[in-house]
C-alpha angles and dihedrals in degrees: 000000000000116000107229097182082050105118103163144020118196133190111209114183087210138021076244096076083055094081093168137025116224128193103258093044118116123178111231125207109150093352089194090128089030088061095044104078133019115275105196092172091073139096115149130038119207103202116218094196103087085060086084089204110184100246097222137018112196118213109166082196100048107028133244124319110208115207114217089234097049115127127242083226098048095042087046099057089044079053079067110031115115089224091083110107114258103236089053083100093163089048078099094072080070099070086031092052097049090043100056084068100085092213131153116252078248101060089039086058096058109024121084140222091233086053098052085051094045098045091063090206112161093236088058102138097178084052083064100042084050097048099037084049093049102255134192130198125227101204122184113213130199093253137028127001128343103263125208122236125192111237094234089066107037089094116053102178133338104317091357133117142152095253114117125222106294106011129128134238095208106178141333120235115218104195116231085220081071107035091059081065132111107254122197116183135208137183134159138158130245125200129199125199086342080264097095126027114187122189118233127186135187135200135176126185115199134183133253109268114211128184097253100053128026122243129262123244119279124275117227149159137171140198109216 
């Protein structure tokens, strides 16, 4: 959809050449919800492209660092790549969890894990993939240092976060402590009135149990 309020578009290469923040700027990173629907608010797009952020960083110790502008697609194939450490059980809720998404390769392509997160939207599978894994945010605010927020409490309601005009969500760290964890998934519809149908997923990562010590409760989380 074209953005007729739209005045400017500008390419930062960081968050830095930004000095001040105005009402009708929106940072863009896929735009493939941005571009869906008028935004008359708007008058100024900050692309995130030109960061040239990496979109993963791998640490078999550590876990998996997720960059905002990563990709579905690229975050996907990695979902699928041999090189994830073995013990990362849980690494199969990746492809699950994109896929639960039901978009076109176009729209993988575009659209961005940050963005999934920051749009709030029910249907959010990679909410879910961020919150089940333990997740934690790194945001970059407008002032001061960049602050870390858990996953489970980034969104806070439909299209709602805690994030404040102008911040950044930066990455999302997925700890290798979860991710050697047993994952199970689950996702189903549900219809009213066959009138809305709204997408839900689940998702729970366990640990291991072994004989000598008994197993912690499960981990979950769900987009509904």
């Amino acid at each position: 959809m074209d953005l007729h309020h739209i005045t400017a578009q500008l390419s930062p290469q960081s968050p830095d050449e930004v000095p001040t923040w105005e009402s009708g700027f929106a940072w863009l990173a896929g735009g493939t919800w941005l571009f869906s629907e008028p935004q008359p608010g708007l008058h100024t797009l900050l692309d995130m492209g030109s960061f040239n952020w990496p979109a993963l960083n791998v640490a078999e110790e550590t876990g998996l660092e997720i960059a905002a502008t990563c990709t579905i697609a690229q975050l996907h194939a990695f979902g699928g790549s041999p090189n994830i450490p073995a013990s990362w059980h849980a690494s199969r809720l990746i492809q699950t969890c994109c896929e639960a998404l039901q978009s076109s390769f176009k729209i993988w392509n575009e659209a961005t894990v940050g963005g999934n997160l920051c749009l709030g939207l029910p249907a959010g599978a990679l909410i879910s993939l961020a919150a089940a894994l333990e997740g934690t945010c790194t945001v970059w605010p407008r002032q001061g240092p960049p602050r870390s927020v858990p996953a489970l409490k980034l969104v806070t309601g439909v299209q709602q976060t805690v994030l404040h005009p102008g911040e950044l969500l930066r990455s999302i760290h997925l700890p290798a402590s979860a991710l050697r964890k047993q994952p199970a998934f689950r996702r189903f519809s549900q219809t009213q009135e066959a009138a809305l149908l709204s997408s839900l997923s689940a998702l729970v990562a366990r640990s291991q149990q072994t004989s000598s010590s008994p197993s912690p409760p499960p981990l979950s989380a769900r987009c509904n």
